[in-house]
Short mmCIF file of C-alpha atoms in Angstrom, two decimals:
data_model
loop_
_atom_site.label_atom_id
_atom_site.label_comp_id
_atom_site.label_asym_id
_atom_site.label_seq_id
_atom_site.Cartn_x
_atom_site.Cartn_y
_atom_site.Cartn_z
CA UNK A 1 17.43 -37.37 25.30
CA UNK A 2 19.95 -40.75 26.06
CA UNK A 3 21.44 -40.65 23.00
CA UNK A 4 24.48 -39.36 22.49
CA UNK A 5 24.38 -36.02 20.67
CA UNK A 6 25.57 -35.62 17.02
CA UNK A 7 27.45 -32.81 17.54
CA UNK A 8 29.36 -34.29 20.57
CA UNK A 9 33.27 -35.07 19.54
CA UNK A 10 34.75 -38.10 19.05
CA UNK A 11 37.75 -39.34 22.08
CA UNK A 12 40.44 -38.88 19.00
CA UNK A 13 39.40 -35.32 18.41
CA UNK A 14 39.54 -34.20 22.28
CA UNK A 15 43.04 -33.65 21.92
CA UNK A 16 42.98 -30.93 19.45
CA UNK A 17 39.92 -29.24 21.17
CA UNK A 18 42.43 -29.51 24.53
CA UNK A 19 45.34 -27.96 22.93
CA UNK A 20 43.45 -25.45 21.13
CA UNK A 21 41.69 -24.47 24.80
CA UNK A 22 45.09 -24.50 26.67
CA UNK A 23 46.17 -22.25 24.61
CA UNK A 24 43.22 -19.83 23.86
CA UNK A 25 41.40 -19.52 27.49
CA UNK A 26 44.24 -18.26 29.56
CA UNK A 27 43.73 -15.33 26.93
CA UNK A 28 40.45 -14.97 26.58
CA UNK A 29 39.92 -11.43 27.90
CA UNK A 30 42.51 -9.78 25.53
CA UNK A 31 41.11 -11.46 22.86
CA UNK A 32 37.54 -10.74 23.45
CA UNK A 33 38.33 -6.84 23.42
CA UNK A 34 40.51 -7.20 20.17
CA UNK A 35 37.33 -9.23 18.37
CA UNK A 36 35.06 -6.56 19.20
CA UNK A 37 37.39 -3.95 17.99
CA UNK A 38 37.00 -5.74 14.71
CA UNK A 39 33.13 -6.23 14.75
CA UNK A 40 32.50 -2.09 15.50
CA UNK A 41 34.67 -1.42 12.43
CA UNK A 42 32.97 -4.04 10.47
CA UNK A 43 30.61 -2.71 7.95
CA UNK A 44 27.25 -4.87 8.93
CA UNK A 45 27.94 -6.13 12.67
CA UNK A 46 28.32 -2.21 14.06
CA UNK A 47 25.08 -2.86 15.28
CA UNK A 48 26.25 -5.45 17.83
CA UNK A 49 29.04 -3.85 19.47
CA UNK A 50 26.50 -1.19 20.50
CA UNK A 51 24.24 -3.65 22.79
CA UNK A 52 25.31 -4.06 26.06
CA UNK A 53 27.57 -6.43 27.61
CA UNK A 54 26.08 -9.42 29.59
CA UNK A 55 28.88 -9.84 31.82
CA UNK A 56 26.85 -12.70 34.15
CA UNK A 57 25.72 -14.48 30.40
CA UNK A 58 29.11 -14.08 29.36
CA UNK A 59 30.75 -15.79 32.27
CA UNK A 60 28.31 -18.50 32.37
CA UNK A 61 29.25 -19.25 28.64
CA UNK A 62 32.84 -19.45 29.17
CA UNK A 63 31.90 -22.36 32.14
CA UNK A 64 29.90 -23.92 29.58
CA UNK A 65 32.62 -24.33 27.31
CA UNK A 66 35.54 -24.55 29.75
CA UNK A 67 33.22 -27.98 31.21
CA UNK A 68 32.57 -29.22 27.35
CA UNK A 69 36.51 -29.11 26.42
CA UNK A 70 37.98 -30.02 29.87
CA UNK A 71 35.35 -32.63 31.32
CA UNK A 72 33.92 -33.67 28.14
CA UNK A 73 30.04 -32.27 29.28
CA UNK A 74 29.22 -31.07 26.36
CA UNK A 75 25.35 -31.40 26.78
CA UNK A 76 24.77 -28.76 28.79
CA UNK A 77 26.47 -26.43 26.42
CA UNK A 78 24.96 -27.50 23.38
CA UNK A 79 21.58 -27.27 25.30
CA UNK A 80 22.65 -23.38 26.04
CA UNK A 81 23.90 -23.00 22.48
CA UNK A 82 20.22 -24.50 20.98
CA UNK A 83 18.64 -22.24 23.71
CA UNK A 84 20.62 -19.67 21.51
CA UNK A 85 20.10 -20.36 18.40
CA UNK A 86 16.04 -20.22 19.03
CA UNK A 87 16.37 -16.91 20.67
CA UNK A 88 18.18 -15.31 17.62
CA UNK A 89 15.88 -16.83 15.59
CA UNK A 90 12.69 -15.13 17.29
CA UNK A 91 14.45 -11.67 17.82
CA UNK A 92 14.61 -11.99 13.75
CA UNK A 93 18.54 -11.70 13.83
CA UNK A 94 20.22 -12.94 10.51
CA UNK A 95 22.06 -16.35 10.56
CA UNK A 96 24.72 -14.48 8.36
CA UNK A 97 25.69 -12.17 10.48
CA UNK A 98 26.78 -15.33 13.11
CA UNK A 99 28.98 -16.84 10.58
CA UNK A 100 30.58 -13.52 10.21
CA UNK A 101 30.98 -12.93 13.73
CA UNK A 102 32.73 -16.47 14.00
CA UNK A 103 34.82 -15.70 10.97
CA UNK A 104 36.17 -12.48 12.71
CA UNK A 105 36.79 -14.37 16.07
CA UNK A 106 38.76 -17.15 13.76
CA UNK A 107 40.91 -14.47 12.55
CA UNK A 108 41.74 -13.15 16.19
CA UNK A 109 42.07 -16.84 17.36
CA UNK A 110 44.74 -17.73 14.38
CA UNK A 111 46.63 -14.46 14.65
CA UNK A 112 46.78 -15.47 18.67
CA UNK A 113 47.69 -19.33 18.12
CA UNK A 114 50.37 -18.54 15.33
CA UNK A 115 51.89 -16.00 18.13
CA UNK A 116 51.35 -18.75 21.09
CA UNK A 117 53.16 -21.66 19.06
CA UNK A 118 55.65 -19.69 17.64
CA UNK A 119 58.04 -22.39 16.08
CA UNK A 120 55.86 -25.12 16.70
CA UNK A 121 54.43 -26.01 13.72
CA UNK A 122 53.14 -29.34 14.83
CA UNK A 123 51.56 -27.79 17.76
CA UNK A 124 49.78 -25.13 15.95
CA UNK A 125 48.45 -27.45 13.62
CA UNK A 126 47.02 -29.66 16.36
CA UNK A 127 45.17 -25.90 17.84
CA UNK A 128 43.87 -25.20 14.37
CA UNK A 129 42.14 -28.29 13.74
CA UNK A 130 41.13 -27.97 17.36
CA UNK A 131 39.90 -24.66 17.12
CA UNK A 132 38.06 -25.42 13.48
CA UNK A 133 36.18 -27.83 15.72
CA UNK A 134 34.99 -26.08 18.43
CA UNK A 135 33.95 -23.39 16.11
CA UNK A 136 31.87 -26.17 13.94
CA UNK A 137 30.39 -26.94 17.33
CA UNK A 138 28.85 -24.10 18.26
CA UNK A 139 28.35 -22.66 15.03
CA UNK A 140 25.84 -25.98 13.59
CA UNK A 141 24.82 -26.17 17.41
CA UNK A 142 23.27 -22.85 16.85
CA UNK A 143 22.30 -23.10 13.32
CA UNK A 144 20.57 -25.94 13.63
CA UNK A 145 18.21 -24.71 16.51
CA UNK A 146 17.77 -21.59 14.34
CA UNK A 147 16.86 -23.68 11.46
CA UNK A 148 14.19 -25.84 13.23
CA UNK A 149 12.98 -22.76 15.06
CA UNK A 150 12.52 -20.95 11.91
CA UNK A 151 11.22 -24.04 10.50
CA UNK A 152 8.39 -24.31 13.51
CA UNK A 153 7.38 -20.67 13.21
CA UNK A 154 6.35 -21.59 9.80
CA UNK A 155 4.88 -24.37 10.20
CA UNK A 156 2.27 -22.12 13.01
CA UNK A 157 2.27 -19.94 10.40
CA UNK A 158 0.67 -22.42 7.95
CA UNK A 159 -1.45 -23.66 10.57
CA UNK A 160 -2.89 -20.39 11.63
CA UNK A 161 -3.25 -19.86 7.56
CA UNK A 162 -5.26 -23.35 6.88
CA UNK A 163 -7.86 -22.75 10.23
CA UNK A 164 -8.46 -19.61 8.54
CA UNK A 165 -12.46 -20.18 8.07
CA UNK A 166 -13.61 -19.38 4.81
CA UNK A 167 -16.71 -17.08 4.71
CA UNK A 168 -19.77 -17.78 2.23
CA UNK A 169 -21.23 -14.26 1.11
CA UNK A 170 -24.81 -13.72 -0.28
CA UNK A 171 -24.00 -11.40 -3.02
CA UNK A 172 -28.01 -11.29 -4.60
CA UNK A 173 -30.61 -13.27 -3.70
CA UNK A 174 -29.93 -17.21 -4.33
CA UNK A 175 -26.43 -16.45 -5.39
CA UNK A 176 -23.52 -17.16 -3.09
CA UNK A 177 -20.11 -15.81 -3.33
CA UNK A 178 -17.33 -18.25 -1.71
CA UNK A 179 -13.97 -16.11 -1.66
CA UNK A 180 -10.90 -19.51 -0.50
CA UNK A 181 -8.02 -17.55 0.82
CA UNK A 182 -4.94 -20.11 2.08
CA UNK A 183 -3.67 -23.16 1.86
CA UNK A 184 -6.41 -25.88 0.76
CA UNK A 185 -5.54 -29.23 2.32
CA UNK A 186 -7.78 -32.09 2.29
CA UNK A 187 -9.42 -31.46 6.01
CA UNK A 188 -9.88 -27.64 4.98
CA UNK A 189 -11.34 -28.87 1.77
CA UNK A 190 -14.09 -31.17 3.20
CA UNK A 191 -15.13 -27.79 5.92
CA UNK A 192 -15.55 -25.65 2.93
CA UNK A 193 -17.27 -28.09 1.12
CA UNK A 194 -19.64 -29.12 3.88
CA UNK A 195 -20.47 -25.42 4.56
CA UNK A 196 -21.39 -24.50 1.22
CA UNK A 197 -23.34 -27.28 0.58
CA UNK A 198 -25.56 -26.12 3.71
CA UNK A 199 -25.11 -22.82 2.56
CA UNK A 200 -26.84 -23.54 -1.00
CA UNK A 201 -29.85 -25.32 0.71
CA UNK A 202 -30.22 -22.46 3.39
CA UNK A 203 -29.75 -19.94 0.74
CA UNK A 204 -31.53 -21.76 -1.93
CA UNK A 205 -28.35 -20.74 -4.28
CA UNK A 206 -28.92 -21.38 -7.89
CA UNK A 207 -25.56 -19.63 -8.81
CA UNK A 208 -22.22 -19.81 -6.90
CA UNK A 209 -19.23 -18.54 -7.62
CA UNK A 210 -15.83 -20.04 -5.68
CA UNK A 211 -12.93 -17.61 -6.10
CA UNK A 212 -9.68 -19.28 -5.54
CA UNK A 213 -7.47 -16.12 -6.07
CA UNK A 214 -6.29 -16.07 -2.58
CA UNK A 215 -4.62 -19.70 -2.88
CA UNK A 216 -1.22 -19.63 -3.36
CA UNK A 217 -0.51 -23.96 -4.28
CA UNK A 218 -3.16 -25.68 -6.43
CA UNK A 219 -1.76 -28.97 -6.68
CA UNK A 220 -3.32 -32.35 -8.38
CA UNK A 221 -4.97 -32.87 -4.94
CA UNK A 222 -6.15 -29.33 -4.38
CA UNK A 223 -7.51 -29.52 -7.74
CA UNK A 224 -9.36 -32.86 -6.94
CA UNK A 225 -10.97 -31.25 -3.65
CA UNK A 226 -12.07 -28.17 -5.94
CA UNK A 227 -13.56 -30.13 -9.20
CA UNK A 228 -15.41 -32.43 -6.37
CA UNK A 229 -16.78 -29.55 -4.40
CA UNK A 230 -18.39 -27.79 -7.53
CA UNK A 231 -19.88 -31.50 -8.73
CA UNK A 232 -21.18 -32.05 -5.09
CA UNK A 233 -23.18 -28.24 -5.72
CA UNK A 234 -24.24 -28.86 -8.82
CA UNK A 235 -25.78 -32.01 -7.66
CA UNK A 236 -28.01 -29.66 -5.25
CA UNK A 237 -29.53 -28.05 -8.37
CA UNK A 238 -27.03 -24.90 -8.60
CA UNK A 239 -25.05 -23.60 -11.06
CA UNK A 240 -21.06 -23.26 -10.16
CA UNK A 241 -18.29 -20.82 -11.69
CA UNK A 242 -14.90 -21.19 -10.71
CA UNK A 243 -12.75 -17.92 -10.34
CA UNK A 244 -8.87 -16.80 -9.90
CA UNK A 245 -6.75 -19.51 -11.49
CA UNK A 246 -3.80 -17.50 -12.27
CA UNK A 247 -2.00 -17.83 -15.08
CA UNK A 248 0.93 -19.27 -13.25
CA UNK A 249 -1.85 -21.59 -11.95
CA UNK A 250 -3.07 -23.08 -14.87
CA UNK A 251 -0.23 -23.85 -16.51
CA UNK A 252 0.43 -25.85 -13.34
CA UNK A 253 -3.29 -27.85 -13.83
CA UNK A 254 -2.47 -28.42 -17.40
CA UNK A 255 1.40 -29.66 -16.68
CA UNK A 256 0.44 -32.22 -14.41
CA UNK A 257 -2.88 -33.41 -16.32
CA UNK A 258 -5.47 -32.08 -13.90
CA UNK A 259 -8.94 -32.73 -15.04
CA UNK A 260 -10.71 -29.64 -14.37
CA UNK A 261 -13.31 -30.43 -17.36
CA UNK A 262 -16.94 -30.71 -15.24
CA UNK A 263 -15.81 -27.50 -13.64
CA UNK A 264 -16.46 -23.96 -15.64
CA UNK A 265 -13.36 -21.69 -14.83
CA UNK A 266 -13.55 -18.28 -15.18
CA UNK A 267 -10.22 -16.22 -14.80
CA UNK A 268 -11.24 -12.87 -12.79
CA UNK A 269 -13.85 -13.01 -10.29
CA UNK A 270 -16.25 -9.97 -11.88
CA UNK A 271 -16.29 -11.96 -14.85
CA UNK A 272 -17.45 -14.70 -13.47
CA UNK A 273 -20.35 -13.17 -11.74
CA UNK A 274 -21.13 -11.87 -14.65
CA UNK A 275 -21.50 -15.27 -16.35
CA UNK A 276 -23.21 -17.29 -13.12
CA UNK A 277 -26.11 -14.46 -13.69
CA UNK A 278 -26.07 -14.86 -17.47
CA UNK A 279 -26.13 -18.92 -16.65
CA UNK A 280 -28.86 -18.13 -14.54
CA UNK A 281 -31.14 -16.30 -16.29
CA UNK A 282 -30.33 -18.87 -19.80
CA UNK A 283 -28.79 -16.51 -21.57
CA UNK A 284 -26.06 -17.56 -24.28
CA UNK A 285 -22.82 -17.20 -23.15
CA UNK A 286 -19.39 -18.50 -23.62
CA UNK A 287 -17.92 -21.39 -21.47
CA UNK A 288 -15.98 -24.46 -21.63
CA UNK A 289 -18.34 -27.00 -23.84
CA UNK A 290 -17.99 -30.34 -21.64
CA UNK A 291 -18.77 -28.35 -18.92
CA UNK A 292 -21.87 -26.86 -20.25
CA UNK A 293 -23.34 -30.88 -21.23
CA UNK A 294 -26.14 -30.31 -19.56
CA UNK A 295 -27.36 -27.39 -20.51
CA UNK A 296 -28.73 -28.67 -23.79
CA UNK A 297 -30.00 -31.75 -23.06
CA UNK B 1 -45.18 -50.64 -1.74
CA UNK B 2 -44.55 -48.91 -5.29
CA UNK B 3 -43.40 -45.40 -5.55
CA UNK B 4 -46.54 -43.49 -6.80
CA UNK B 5 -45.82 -41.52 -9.73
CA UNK B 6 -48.08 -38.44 -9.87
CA UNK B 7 -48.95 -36.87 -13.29
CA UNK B 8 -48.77 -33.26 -13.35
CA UNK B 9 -49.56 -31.52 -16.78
CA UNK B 10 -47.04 -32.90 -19.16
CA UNK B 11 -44.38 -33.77 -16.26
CA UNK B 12 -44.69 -37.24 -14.13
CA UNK B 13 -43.42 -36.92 -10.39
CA UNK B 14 -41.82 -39.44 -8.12
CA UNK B 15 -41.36 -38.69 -4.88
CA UNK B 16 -39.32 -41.12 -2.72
CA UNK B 17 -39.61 -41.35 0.95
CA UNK B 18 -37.97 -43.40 1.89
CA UNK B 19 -34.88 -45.94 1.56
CA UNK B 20 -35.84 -48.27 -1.16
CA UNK B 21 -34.21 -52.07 -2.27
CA UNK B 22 -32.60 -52.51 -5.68
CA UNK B 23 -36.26 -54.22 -6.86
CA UNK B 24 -37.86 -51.23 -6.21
CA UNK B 25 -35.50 -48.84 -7.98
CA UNK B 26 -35.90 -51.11 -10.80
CA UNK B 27 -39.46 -51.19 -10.43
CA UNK B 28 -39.64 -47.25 -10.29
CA UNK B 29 -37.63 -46.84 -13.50
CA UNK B 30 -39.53 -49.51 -15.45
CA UNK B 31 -42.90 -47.36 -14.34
CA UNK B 32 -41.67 -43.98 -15.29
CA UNK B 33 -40.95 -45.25 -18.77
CA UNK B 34 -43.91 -47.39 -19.15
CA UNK B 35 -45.97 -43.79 -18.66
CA UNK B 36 -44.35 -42.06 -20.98
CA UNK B 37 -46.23 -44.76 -23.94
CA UNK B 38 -49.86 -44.18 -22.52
CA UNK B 39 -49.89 -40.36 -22.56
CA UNK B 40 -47.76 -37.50 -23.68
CA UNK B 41 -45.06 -36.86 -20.98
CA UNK B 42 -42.19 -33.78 -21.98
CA UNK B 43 -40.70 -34.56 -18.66
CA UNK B 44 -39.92 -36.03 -15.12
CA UNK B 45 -39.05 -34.80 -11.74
CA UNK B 46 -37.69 -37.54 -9.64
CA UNK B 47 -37.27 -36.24 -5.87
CA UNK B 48 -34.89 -37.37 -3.74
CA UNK B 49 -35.24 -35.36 -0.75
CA UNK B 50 -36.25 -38.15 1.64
CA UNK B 51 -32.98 -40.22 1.07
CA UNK B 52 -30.12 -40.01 3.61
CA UNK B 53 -28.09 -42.28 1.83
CA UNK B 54 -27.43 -42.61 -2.09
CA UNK B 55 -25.14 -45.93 -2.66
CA UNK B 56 -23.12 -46.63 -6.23
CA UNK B 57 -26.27 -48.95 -7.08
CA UNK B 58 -28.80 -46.11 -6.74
CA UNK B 59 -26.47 -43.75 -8.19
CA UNK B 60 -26.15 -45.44 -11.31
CA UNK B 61 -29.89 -46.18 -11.35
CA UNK B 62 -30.70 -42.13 -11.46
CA UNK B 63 -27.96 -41.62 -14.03
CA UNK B 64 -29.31 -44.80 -16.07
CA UNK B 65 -33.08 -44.08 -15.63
CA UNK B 66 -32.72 -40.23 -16.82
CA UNK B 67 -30.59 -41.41 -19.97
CA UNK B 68 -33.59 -44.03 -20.72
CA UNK B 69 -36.22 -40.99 -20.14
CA UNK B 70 -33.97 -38.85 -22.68
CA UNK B 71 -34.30 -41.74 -25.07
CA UNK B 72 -37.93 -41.34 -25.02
CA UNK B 73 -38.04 -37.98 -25.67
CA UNK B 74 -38.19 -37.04 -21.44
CA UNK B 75 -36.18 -34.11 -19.79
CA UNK B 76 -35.18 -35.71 -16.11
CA UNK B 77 -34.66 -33.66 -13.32
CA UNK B 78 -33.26 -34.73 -10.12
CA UNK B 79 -34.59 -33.03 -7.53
CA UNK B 80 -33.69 -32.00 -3.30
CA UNK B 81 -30.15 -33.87 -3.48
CA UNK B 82 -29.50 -34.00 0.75
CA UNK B 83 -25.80 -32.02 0.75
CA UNK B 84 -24.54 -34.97 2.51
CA UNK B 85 -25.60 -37.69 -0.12
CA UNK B 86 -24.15 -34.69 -2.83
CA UNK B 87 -20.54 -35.13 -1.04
CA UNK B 88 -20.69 -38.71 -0.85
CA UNK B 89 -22.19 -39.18 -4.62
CA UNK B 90 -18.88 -37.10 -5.77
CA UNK B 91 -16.32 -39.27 -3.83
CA UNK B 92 -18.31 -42.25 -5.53
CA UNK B 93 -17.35 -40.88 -8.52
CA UNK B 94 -21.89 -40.46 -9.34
CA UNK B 95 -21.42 -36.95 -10.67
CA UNK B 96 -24.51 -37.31 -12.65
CA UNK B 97 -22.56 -34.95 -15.13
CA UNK B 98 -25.39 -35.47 -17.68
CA UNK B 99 -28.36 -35.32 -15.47
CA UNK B 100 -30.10 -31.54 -14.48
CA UNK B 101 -30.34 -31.15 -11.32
CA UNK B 102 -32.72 -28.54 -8.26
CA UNK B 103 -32.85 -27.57 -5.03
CA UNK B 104 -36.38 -29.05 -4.75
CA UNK B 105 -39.37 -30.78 -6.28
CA UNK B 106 -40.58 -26.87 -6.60
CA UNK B 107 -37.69 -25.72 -8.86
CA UNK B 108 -37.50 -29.14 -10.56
CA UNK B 109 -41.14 -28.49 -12.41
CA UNK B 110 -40.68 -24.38 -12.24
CA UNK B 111 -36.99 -26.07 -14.60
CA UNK B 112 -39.45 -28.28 -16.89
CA UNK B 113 -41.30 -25.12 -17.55
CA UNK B 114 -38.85 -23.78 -19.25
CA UNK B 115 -38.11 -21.32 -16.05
CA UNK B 116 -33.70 -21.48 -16.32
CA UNK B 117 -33.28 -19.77 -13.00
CA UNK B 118 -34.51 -23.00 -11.19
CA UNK B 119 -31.80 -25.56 -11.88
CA UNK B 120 -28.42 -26.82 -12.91
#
């Protein structure tokens, strides 16, 4: 990565960041102990005073810094800092508990700088803006890398979700039971639909029912996938029920105008077995009209 | 080289092979409903299980010809739909919502018999 970082400071706000540094790093040590006194007496950080001490890590974050403020190379801290911020995401820590970590080492700072500058009210003013920034630094260095790393454990998480395959169950003789747990996305859609059309000749199916309880998002497109999947079956000769749209679900379908009309939908799964065997054997039963067309003709 | 169109009790069969033109769909359809005027037919199984590829012309020609048969009093079954040509007949918008449709030329005569469990 060339480019220069976002988080990198501007020339006019290096002085600041100096004067804040000048005065905070000689006493770093004093004020590390008195910040940790406050985090073991804080209600929901306890927890951290208790881990041990990397003395080696700790060191090599003060270089880190002391090069960023003094030399201007802040790369290789915010690279450590991003390093950070993925870490706490995996070990599951909260992103809360960092802001109030850094709002108990801002009170330590500011008690320390109004001490340091005494009478020097221009001077302290310069160290507070300088230490606001610093703190910004590290604390959206961090965040952000926490973010995106929470953001990429999702997004495996939906992956390993979609390539979940989607089994096709005999539940009698010729009648095929297709339970769609997951997110349905157009690839996913096209699998199922290509397996169960297989399915239906290697079974010869003459009832199916596709239960769709397990999907969390039916959109417009998801919708589309499903009402051609059931017209592809039906062209093979067998009959199709539709199972599991929630509640929640099809008040969705309805809100943005799907057309689920050549599809017959049946809200819990045992009732819909029960109608693919009364469709199957031509008994009466009740279902959508439009969907039923070609029963009578 | 016409489609032969077998008569089997009240039903007439037409079994396609293979790929045919445009003529010979047209051909097929105008010979299905000429039979129906010389003897009594109640119905008509046309099986597609030798076609690899249904376009939007012969898609339109099954929907067309079964709505013709209807007219003349003929239940039209569609018969051994390849799952293949069933995905791409959906995308082509062909759902051939008004047309009954089997698994085979078997379940498309056991359906004109009046047997429900052999078609949708």
């Amino acid at each position: 990565m060339n480019a220069r970082h976002w988080l990198v400071p501007e020339p006019s706000e290096e002085g600041p960041l100096r004067a804040f540094w000048d005065a905070y790093f000689p006493a770093i040590e004093e004020l590390r102990v008195e910040a940790q006194e406050l985090v073991k007496r804080h209600p929901s950080l306890a927890f951290l005073a208790d881990a041990p001490q990397d003395k080696a890590e700790m060191e090599r974050n003060d270089r880190l810094q002391r090069d960023a403020v003094e030399k201007g190379q802040w790369q290789p801290l915010l690279d450590h800092l991003h390093t950070q911020g993925r870490q706490y995401a995996q070990a599951g820590l909260r992103i809360e508990h960092w802001y109030e970590l850094l709002r108990l080492l801002r009170v330590v700072l500011l008690q320390h700088l109004v001490r340091h500058f005494g009478n020097d009210a221009a001077g302290l003013a310069t160290a507070v803006s300088g230490m606001d920034r610093f703190m910004d630094i590290n604390m959206a260095a961090i965040a952000s890398a926490y973010v995106s790393e929470k953001e990429r454990i999702i997004a495996d998480q939906a992956a390993a979700i979609r390539e979940l395959s989607t089994p096709i169950l005999r539940l009698r003789d010729r009648f095929l039971v297709v339970p769609v747990v997951g997110v349905v996305d157009t690839h996913r859609a096209r699998e199922l639909t290509e397996s169960l059309l297989h399915a239906v000749r290697r079974y010869r199916a003459r009832a199916v029912v596709v239960d769709i309880t397990g999907v969390p998002i039916v959109d417009s497109k998801v919708a589309n996938h499903l009402v051609q999947t059931v017209e592809a079956v039906r062209l093979m000769g067998a009959h199709v029920v539709l199972s599991g749209i929630s509640p929640d679900i099809a008040r969705t379908l309805v809100a943005i105008g799907a057309d689920m009309r050549s599809v017959i939908t049946v809200g819990e799964f045992d009732l819909a077995v029960e109608l693919a065997d009364k469709m199957v054997q031509g008994l009466p039963h009740h279902a959508p009209a439009a969907a039923n067309a070609e029963e009578g003709a | 080289m016409p489609v032969p169109i077998l008569r089997l009790g009240e039903n007439l069969v037409a079994s396609i092979q293979a790929e045919l033109t445009d003529r010979q769909w047209n051909q097929l359809q105008a010979n299905l409903l000429n039979m129906t005027t010389v003897r009594r037919v109640r119905g008509a199984v046309i099986d597609v299980t030798g076609m690899e590829v249904v376009d939007s012309f012969v898609g339109r020609t099954l929907g067309s010809t079964a709505a013709m048969l209807r007219l003349r009093g003929v239940r039209t079954v569609i018969a051994g739909i390849h799952p293949d040509v069933a995905v791409s007949m959906v995308r082509l918008g062909l759902g051939l919502t008004d047309v009954q449709t089997s698994l085979d030329l078997e379940d498309g005569l056991a359906l004109l018999d009046g047997d429900p469990l052999a078609g949708a």
